XYZ file of C-alpha atoms in Angstrom:
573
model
C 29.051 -26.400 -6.983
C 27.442 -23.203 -8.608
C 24.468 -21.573 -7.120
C 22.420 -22.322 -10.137
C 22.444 -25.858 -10.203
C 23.620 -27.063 -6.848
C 21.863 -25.146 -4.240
C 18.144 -25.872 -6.197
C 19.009 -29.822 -6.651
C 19.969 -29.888 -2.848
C 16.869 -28.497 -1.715
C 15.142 -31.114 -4.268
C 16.635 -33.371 -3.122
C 15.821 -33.147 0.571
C 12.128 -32.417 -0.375
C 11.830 -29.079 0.976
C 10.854 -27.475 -2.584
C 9.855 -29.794 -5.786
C 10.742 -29.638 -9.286
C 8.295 -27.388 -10.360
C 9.124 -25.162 -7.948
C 12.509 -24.914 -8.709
C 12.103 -24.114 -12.705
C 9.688 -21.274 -11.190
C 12.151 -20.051 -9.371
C 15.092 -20.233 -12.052
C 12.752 -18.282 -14.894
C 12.208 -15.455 -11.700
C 16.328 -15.469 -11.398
C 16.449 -15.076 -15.142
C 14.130 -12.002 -15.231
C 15.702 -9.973 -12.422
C 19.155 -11.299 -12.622
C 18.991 -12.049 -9.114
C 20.329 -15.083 -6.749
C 18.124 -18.342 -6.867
C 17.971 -18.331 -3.497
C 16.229 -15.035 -3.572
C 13.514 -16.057 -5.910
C 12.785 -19.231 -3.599
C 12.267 -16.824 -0.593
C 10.724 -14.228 -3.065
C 8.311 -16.516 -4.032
C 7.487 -17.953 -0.308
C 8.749 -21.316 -1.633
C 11.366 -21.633 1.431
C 11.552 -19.427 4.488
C 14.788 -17.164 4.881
C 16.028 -18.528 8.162
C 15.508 -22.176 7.477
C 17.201 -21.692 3.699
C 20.461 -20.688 5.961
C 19.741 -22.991 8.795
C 19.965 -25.882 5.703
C 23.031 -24.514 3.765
C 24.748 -24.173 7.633
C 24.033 -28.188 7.693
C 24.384 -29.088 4.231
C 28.253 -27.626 4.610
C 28.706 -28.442 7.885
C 28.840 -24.930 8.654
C 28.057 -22.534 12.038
C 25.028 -20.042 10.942
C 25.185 -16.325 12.415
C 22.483 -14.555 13.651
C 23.334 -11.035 12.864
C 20.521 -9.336 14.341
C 22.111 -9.939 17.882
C 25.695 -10.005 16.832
C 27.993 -6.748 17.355
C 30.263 -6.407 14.053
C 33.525 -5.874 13.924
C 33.964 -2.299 13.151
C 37.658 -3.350 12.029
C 36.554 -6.098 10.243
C 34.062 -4.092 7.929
C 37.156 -1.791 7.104
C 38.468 -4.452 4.873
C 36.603 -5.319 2.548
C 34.870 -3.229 0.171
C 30.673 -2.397 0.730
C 30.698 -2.751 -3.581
C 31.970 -6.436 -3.052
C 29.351 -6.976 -0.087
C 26.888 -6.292 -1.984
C 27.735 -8.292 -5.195
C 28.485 -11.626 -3.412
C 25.891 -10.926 -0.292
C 28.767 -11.094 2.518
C 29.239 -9.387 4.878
C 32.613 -9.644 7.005
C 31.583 -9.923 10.933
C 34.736 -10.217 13.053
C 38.711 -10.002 12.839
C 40.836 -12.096 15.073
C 44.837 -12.233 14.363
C 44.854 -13.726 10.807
C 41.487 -14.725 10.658
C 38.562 -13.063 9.157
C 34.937 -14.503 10.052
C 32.779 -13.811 6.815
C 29.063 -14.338 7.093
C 27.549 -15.897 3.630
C 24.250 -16.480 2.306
C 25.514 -19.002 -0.253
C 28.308 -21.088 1.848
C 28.965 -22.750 -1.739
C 30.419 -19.584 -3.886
C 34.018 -20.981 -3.085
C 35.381 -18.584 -5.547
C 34.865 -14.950 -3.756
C 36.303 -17.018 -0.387
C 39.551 -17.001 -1.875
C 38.783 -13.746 -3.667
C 38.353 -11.969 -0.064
C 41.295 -14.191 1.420
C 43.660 -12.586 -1.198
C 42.720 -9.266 -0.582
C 42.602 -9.324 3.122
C 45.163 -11.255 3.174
C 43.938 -13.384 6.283
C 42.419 -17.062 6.260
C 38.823 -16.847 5.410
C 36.188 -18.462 8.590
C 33.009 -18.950 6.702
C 29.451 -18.473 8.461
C 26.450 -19.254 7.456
C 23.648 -16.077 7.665
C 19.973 -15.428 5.919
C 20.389 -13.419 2.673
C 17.951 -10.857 3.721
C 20.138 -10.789 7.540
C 23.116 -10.091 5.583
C 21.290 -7.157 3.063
C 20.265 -5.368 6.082
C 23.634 -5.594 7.889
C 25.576 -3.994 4.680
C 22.629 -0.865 4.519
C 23.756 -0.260 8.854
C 27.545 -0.872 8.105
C 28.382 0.260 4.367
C 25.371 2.631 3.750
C 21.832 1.948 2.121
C 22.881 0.356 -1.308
C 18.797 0.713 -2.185
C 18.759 4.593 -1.579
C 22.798 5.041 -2.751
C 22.074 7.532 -5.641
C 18.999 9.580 -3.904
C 21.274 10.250 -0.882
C 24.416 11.194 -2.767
C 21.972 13.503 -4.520
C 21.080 14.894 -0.526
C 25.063 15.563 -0.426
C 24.866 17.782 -3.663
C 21.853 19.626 -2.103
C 23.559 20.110 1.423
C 26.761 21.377 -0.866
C 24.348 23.886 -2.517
C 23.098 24.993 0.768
C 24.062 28.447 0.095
C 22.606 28.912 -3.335
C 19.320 27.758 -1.989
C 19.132 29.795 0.926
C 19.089 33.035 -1.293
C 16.848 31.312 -3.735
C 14.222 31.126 -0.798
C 14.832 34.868 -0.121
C 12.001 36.399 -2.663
C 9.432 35.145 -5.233
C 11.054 36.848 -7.783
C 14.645 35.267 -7.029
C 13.065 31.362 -6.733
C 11.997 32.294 -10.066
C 15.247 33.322 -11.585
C 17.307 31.017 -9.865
C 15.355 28.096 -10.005
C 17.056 26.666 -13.197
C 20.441 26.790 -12.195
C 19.502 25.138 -8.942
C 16.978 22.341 -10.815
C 20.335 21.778 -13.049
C 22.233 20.341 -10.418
C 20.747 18.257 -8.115
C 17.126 19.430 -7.608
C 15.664 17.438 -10.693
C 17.783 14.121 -10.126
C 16.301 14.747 -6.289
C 12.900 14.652 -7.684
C 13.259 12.342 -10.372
C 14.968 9.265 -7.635
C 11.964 10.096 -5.227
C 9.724 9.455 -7.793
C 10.545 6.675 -9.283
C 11.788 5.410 -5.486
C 7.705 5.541 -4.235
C 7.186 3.108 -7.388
C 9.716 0.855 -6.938
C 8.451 1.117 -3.394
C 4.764 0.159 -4.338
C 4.030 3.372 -2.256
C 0.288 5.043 -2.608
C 1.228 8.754 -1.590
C 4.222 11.007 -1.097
C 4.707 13.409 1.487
C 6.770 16.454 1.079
C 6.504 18.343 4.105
C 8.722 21.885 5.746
C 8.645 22.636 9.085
C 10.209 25.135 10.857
C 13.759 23.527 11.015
C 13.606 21.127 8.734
C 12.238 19.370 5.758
C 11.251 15.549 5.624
C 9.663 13.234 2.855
C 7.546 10.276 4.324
C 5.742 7.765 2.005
C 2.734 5.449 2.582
C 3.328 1.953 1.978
C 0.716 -0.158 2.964
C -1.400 2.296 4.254
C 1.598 3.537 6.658
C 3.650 6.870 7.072
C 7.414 6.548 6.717
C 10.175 8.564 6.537
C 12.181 8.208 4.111
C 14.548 11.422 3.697
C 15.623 14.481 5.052
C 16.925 16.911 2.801
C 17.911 20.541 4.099
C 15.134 22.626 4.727
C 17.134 25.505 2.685
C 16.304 22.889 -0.164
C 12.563 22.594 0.363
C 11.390 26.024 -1.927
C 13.018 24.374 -5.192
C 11.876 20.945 -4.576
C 8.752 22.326 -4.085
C 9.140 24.230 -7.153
C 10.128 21.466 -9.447
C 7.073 19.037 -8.153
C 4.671 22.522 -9.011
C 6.323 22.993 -12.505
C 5.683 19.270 -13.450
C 2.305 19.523 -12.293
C 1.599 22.640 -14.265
C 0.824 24.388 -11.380
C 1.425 28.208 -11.013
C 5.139 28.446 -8.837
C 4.180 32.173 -8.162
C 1.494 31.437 -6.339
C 1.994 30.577 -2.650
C -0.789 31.734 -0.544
C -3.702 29.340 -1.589
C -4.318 25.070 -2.388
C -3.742 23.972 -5.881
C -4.123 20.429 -7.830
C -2.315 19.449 -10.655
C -1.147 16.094 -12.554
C 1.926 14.572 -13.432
C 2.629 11.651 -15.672
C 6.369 8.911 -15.442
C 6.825 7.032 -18.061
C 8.674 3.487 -16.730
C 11.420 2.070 -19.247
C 9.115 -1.433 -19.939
C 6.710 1.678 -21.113
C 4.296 1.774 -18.231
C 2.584 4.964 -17.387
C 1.881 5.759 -13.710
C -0.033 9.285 -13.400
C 0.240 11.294 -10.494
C -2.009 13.402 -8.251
C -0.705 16.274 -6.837
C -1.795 18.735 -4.365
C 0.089 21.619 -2.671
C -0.939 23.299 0.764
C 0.710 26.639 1.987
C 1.572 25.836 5.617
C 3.303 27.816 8.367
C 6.692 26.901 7.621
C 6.233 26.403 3.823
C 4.312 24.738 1.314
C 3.511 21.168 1.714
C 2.899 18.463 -1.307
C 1.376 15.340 -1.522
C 1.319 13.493 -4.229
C -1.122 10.049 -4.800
C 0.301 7.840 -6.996
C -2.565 6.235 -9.635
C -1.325 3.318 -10.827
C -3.875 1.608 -12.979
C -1.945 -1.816 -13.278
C -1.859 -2.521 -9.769
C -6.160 -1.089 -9.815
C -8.187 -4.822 -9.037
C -11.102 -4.405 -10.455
C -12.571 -8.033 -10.616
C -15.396 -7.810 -8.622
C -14.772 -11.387 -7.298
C -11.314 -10.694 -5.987
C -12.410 -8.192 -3.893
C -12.190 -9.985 -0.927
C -16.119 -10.540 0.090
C -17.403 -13.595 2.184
C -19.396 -15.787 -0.532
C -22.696 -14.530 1.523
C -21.659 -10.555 0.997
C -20.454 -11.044 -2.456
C -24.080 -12.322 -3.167
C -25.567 -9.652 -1.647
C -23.886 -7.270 -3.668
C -24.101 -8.734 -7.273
C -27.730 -9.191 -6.323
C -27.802 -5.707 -5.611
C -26.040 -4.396 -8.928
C -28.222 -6.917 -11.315
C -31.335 -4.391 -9.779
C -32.672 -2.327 -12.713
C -32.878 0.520 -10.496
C -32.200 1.384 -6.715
C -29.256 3.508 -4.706
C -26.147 1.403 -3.918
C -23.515 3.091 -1.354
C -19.660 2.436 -0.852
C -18.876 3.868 2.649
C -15.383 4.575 4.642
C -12.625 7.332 5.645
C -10.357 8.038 2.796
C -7.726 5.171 1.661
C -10.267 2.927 2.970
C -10.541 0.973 -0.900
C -13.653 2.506 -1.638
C -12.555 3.317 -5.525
C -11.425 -0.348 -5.988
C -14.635 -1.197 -4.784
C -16.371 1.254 -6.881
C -14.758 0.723 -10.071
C -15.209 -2.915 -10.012
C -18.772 -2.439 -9.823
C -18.906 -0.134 -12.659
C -16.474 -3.067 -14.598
C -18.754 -6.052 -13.811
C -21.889 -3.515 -15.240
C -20.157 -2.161 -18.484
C -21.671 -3.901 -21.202
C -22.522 -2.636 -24.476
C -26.645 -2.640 -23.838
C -26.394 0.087 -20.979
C -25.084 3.651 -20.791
C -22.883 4.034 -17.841
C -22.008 7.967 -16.805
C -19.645 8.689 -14.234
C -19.415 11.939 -12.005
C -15.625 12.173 -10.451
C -13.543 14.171 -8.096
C -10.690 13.741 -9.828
C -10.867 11.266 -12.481
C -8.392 8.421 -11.200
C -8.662 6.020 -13.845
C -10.340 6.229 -17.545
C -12.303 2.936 -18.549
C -13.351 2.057 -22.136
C -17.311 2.323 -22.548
C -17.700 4.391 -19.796
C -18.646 7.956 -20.399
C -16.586 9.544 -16.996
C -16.743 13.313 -15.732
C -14.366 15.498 -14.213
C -16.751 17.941 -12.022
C -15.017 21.477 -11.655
C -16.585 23.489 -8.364
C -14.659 26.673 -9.549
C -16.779 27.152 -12.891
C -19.974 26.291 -11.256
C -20.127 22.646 -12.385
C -20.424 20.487 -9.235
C -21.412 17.064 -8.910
C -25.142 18.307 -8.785
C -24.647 20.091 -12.445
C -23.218 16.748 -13.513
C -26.340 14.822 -12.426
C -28.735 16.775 -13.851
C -26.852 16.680 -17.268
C -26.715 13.024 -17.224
C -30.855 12.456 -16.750
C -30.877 14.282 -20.328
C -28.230 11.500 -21.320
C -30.568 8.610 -21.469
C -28.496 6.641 -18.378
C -28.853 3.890 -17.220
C -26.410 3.314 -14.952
C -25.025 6.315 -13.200
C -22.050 7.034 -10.376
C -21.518 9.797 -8.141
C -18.278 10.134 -6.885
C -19.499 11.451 -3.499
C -22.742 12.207 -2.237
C -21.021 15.612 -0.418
C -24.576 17.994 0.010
C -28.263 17.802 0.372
C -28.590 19.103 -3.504
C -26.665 16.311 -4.970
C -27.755 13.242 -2.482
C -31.355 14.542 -3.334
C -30.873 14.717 -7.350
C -29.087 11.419 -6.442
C -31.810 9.256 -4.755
C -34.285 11.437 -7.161
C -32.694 9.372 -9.419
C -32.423 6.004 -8.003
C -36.299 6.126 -7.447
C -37.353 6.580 -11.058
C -35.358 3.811 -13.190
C -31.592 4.425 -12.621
C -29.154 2.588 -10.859
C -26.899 4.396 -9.032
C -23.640 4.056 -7.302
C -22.248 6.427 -5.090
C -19.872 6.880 -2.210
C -20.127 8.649 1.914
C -17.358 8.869 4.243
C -19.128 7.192 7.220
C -17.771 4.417 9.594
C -20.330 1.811 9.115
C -23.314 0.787 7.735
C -26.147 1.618 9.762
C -24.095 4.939 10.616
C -24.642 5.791 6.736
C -28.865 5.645 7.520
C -28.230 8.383 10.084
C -26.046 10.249 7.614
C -28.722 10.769 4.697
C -31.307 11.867 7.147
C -29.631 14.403 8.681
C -28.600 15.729 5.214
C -32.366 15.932 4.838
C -33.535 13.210 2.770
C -36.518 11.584 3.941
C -36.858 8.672 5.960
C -38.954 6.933 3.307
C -36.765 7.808 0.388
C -33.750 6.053 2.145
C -35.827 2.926 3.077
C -37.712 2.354 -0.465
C -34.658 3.790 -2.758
C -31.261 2.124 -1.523
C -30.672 -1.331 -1.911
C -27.639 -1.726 -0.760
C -24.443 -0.512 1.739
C -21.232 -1.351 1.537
C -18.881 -0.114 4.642
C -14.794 -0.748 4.393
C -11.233 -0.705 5.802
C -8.598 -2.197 4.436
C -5.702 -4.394 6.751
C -2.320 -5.332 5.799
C -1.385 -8.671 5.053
C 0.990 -11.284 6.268
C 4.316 -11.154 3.797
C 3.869 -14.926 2.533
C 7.977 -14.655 1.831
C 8.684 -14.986 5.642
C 4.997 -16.459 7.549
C 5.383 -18.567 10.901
C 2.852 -19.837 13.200
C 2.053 -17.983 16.521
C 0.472 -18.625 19.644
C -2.103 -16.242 20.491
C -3.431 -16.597 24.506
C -7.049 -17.073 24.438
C -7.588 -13.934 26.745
C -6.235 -11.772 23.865
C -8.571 -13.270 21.209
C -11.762 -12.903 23.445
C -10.655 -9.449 23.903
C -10.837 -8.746 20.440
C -14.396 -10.121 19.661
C -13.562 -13.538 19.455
C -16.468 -15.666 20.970
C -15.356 -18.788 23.801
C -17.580 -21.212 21.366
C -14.820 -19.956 18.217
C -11.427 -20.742 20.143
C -10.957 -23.978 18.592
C -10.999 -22.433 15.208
C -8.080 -19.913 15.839
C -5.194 -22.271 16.642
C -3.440 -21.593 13.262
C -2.794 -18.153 13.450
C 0.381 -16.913 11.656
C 2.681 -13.810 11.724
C 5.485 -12.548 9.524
C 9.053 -12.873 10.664
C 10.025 -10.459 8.605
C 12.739 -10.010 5.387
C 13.837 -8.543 2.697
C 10.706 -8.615 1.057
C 8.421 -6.979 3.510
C 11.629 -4.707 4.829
C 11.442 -6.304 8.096
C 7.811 -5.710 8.862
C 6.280 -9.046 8.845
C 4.016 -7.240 6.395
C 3.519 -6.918 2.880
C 0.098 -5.855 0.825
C -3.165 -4.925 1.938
C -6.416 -6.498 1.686
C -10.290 -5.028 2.427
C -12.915 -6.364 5.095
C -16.171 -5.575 4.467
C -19.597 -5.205 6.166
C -22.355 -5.266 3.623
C -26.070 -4.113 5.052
C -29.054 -5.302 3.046
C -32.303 -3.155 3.048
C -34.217 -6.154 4.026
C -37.950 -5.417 5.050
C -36.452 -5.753 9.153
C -33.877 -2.873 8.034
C -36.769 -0.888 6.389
C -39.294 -1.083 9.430
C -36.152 0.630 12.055
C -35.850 3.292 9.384
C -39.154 4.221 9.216
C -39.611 3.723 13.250
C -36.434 5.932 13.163
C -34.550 3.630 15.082
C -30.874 4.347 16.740
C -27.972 3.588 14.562
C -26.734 0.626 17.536
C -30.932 -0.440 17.219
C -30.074 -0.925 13.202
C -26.909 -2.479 13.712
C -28.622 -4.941 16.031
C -31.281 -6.285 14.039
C -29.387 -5.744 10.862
C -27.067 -8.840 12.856
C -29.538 -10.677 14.743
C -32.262 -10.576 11.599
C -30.047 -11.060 8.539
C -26.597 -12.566 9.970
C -24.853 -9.030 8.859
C -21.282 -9.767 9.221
C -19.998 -6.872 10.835
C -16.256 -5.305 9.970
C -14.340 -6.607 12.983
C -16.271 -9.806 12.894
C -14.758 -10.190 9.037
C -11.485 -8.876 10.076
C -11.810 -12.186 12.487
C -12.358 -14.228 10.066
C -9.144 -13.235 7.956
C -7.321 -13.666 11.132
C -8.593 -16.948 11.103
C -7.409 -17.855 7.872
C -3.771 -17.034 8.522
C -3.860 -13.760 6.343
C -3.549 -10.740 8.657
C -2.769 -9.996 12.645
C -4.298 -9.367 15.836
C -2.898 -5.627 15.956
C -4.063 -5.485 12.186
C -7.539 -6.415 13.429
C -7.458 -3.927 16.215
C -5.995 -1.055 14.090
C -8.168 -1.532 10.878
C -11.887 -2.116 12.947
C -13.276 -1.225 15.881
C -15.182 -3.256 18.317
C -19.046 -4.349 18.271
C -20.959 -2.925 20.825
C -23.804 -5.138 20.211
């Protein structure tokens, strides 16, 4: 019984996934070529474990739980890691003639006597979860995923002693800087790159120290390390990133910026942004990868409670006013932003943009890259655009007193403006302004609207189970004694294949959104405290606050407790 057919009418049959399901999950096995059983786990239509708890009973079959099961080193000496990988088995213990094999698809009765010829021993077939058996080949056989980066890490480690003189003098990276990017230096930089997009990763980190050289990348909003090459390798990798970002290899004493562009083989273009830092032990790069397919920029996707989403449409349909996007950096903030400008580009208005860098170029929108070192800051840019007949203009960020006063200038004589402040919440941002030196009455009458922001990672929906959650922990957290009831259903990820093993996968934004209602306008102009603000900002208009929306995706199954506690801080109301 093939794969194709039998495994997908089985599961049918015993009503664990329905038809439609099942033809979703065959097309997804015809685009990547896959197993079917990976597309129903893929696509969160069956969990991992309980696909090989059911093949283990459908075949009357022991399952394996390799995660607390010692392999065999002698065992994994006979049969090939290439054939592991191909059939997803993974051999698990020796004994006399025998050979226990752990497989994710019991029925494949073809590579059982495959193995049993070429082992030579009587094949004991286990059941084990496809993504269980993927991670057991990567500890035992090598990473299969990172195969042809980390053979390229061999060449480099080979070429140690060509690199080591090629970090010796500027003149010498220079000259020998070909020869070195002709072996393995470009196909280093090349798999990394294309490696953080396969990954779905937002930044790379290049990084020396003083004995050795690592490259981390953010997934999710997390640091991980990914590879260590030698650190005798770090000047020409260095090198090669500055030379695709046309930036100037000679010079290693100060910052520079540059771009990059990959072109994928469907034809996508992802565009880099690059930075390089000298540091003690060497220069370090970071790259931010700007994918624009993966950019949301539906402004009712964004994740906003019915009652902020309001708010905030309400806010943009104004004719005039200031509206601020607030949070550290990789808080969402350009998402937010650029959905905004989206829902407002029509052709009736003229919509001028003021950026730091450019991230993403939009049709009918007239956008600005501001350049400090020839004098043309975001201030310049604003006063250019009131002789452009705007209506409708953004600021990427309100940095000085200069701009944030041509800014509100602005927003209190007919324009609508957008801008963003890296502040922590929303009353926080009233304290912000003022202290910058714009008057109390400028911010009260001018802004119509705040927007503060973090963004949490999500529950992988491949590999989801419920949790219990004591009701100490939840109180802890913000959760009131009234609100128990409503967070029995809380979920976690068990982790696979799809998430690597985090329980994770995605992230998604929680917002607090601050009204300028006529209570929010009397503490400004009393000068109230930025806890005073908060207070009646939650007491006098119901403001949802960020950890009290983080609760409320916690609620609804889609994120954690420790995501709650890492992505918001608690109310001190």
């Amino acid at each position: 019984m093939g794969v194709r057919k039998g495994i997908g009418e089985l599961l049918v049959r015993e009503n664990l996934i329905d038809i439609e399901q099942l033809e979703k999950a065959r097309q997804e096995q015809k685009q990547t070529g896959g197993r079917l059983t990976s597309a129903l786990v893929h696509l969160g239509f069956v969990k991992d474990r309980d696909l090989a708890d059911f093949l283990g009973k459908q075949y009357n079959l022991p399952t394996i739980d390799l995660n607390s099961f010692e392999i065999d080193p002698e065992a994994i000496k006979m049969v090939p890691g290439q054939l592991c990988r191909k059939h997803c088995v993974i051999p698990v213990q020796k004994s006399g003639r025998s050979l226990v094999v752990a497989f994710a698809d019991p029925s494949n009765a073809f590579i059982k006597d495959d193995l049993s010829l070429l082992t030579r021993c009587k094949i004991e077939v286990v059941v084990a979860s496809e993504y269980a058996i993927n991670q057991s080949i990567e500890k035992n056989y090598g990473q299969g995923g990172h195969k042809r980066i980390d053979n390229i890490v061999s060449q480099i480690e080979e070429s140690a002693d060509v690199l080591d003189a090629a970090v010796q003098t500027d003149a010498m990276v220079v000259d020998n800087e070909v020869s070195a990017e002709e072996g393995p230096i470009i196909g280093f930089v090349n798999a990394l790159l294309a490696e953080a997009i396969k990954m779905k990763a937002s930044d790379i980190h290049v990084e020396a120290y003083e004995k050795r050289f690592r490259i981390r990348l953010r997934i999710d909003g997390s640091l991980q390390e990914m590879h260590q090459p030698p650190k005798a390798s770090a000047a020409a990798i260095v090198s090669r990133l500055k030379i695709l970002s046309k930036m100037d290899i000679a010079e290693r004493r100060k910052p520079q910026d540059g771009r990059l562009k990959v072109k994928l083989r469907n034809g996508t273009e992802i565009d880099f942004r690059v930075n390089c830092l000298p540091t003690l032990f060497g220069e370090k790069v970071v790259l931010r990868l700007l994918d624009k397919s993966n950019l949301q920029v539906d402004i009712n996707n964004l994740g906003m409670e019915s009652d902020q989403l309001d708010l905030f449409k309400a806010a943009l349909a104004l004719p005039q006013g200031m509206i601020l996007i607030t949070g550290p950096t990789g808080s969402g903030k350009t998402t937010t932003i650029y959905s905004a400008l989206a829902a407002l580009n029509t052709n009736d208005v003229n919509i001028s943009t003021a950026e730091d860098p450019v991230e993403f170029n939009f049709d009918g929108i007239n956008q600005v890259q501001v350049n400090a070192d020839i004098g043309f800051g975001f201030s310049e840019a604003l006063r250019a655009f009131l002789r452009q007949d705007p209506e409708i203009i953004m600021v990427g960020e309100m940095r000085d007193l200069e701009t944030s006063s041509i800014a509100y200038k602005a927003a209190a004589t007919g324009h609508l403006v957008v801008s963003t402040l890296h502040t922590n919440d929303t009353a926080s941002t009233i304290n912000r302004l003022t202290s910058m030196g714009i008057p109390n009455y400028l911010v009260a009458e001018s802004t119509s609207l705040v927007v503060a922001q973090r963004l949490v990672r999500r529950i992988c929906k491949s590999c989801v189970a419920d949790v219990h959650v004591p009701p100490e922990a939840l109180l802890k957290i913000g959760v009131l004694e009234s609100e128990l009831p409503e967070f029995t259903q809380l979920k976690r990820g068990e982790g696979c294949e799809n998430c690597g093993g985090t329980g994770l996968r995605g992230r998604m934004a929680v917002f607090e959104v601050l009204n300028f209602s006529a209570s929010v306008k009397e503490a400004i102009f009393k000068n109230e405290s930025t806890l005073q603000l908060k207070r009646r900002a939650v007491k006098d208009d119901k403001m949802m606050t960020l950890r009290r929306h983080a609760l409320v995706k916690l609620k609804m199954g889609l994120t954690t407790v420790e995501e709650v506690l890492s992505g918001t801080v608690e109310d001190d109301l």
